[in-house]
């Protein structure tokens, strides 16, 4: 029997951690900066980890970022983050899966 | 202009760009500094110091990430494991400049170098590469800690502070998740048990080994894996108790009892080694079946080498051999082998659960 061709293999789903999901929920359709996410998450995301998590999410393609053009030039421009289409789709898929699992568990 | 009037973080960023390169700083460090600079500017004069402190407290994670993910422009990241182990080597040499200590320090540096080269080659691969870098540095820990266990009590210092310092790093491995990471952690935790046996001074090491392994086992793990930590701890502690009984037995103790104690201790040590080796080999084989990559194959080979090393070492005890004097089987050898094993195990995200349910 011949080996399975590469294109026949199911594509791996992107992994989305609870913390990444929490961040995504706040940046769907809107741009926010890191400290804003800390405040909005009500303690679920901490100052010490939000930037590392955002950087990782950007590498995974869940969010995209750009410097804030409204920032005065005295300091560095703040970086604004927004969910990508992949991020939105992953978050939606996670929510659907959670609902299904909860229904089965009942 | 007072010191507080200067925008905080500016000099830090300038230094970081030199050390780690523009790209890594822009990705991992600048967002934090930019946020806190904006907060600092918006705050009143009385609140600025508080904002600056908050920024400082948030710094370790992004700074560590910047260092570990530094690009070709950076000068520090490739040397991180090397610097760590060199510091340990210097410390050991500083405590007692005996030929034994010098040899241990040399192995330490070689293991460090291997970890650096392999880690640097792999970290471009993303999270798995980052893990490989951390694991590579950690893989040399048994060597360093093994030496420290021997020396620190003689200096009247607390035993094995290095292990306690490593636990947060092991926890970081757990946070990264994945079956392969758990396998790497298991191998690392179990290697502590071997060092514990070797050093004759290790109730703490046994506990650390058991806790380390337990931390990385999740409820979804198969039952045999759950049974491993207590068995490992019992095996190692039993071995230590057996040895202590032999050592402290009065000279006129019956020869048969003495022999039984000695055999019991050796048997317990062998049990611990077998449990450990079975776990490592099984995980490595599953990793190889999982994706068939060269890294996984290397992990299997390394695990078998580790098994051979453990078996020879433990069998040497009842035979009265000094295995530590044989370089290929010493701590440095196992550190290098463990480096390969850990990097192989961390070589990629699992496509499916590592251990068949």
Short mmCIF file of C-alpha atoms in Angstrom, two decimals, chain B residues 68 70 77-79 81 113-125 129 132-133 343:
data_model
loop_
_atom_site.label_atom_id
_atom_site.label_comp_id
_atom_site.label_asym_id
_atom_site.label_seq_id
_atom_site.Cartn_x
_atom_site.Cartn_y
_atom_site.Cartn_z
CA UNK B 68 15.49 34.25 23.55
CA UNK B 70 16.89 37.69 19.27
CA UNK B 77 20.84 35.11 22.92
CA UNK B 78 23.07 32.45 21.37
CA UNK B 79 25.28 32.69 24.41
CA UNK B 81 22.98 28.77 27.90
CA UNK B 113 28.25 24.38 24.27
CA UNK B 114 26.23 21.53 22.78
CA UNK B 115 23.06 23.03 24.18
CA UNK B 116 23.96 26.43 22.76
CA UNK B 117 24.74 25.16 19.28
CA UNK B 118 21.72 22.89 19.08
CA UNK B 119 19.44 25.44 20.66
CA UNK B 120 20.65 28.19 18.33
CA UNK B 121 20.11 25.92 15.34
CA UNK B 122 16.58 25.12 16.40
CA UNK B 123 15.08 28.28 17.84
CA UNK B 124 14.23 29.64 14.45
CA UNK B 125 11.54 26.98 14.45
CA UNK B 129 12.73 26.00 19.02
CA UNK B 132 14.57 23.42 22.72
CA UNK B 133 16.74 26.29 23.81
CA UNK B 343 15.68 18.69 21.85
#
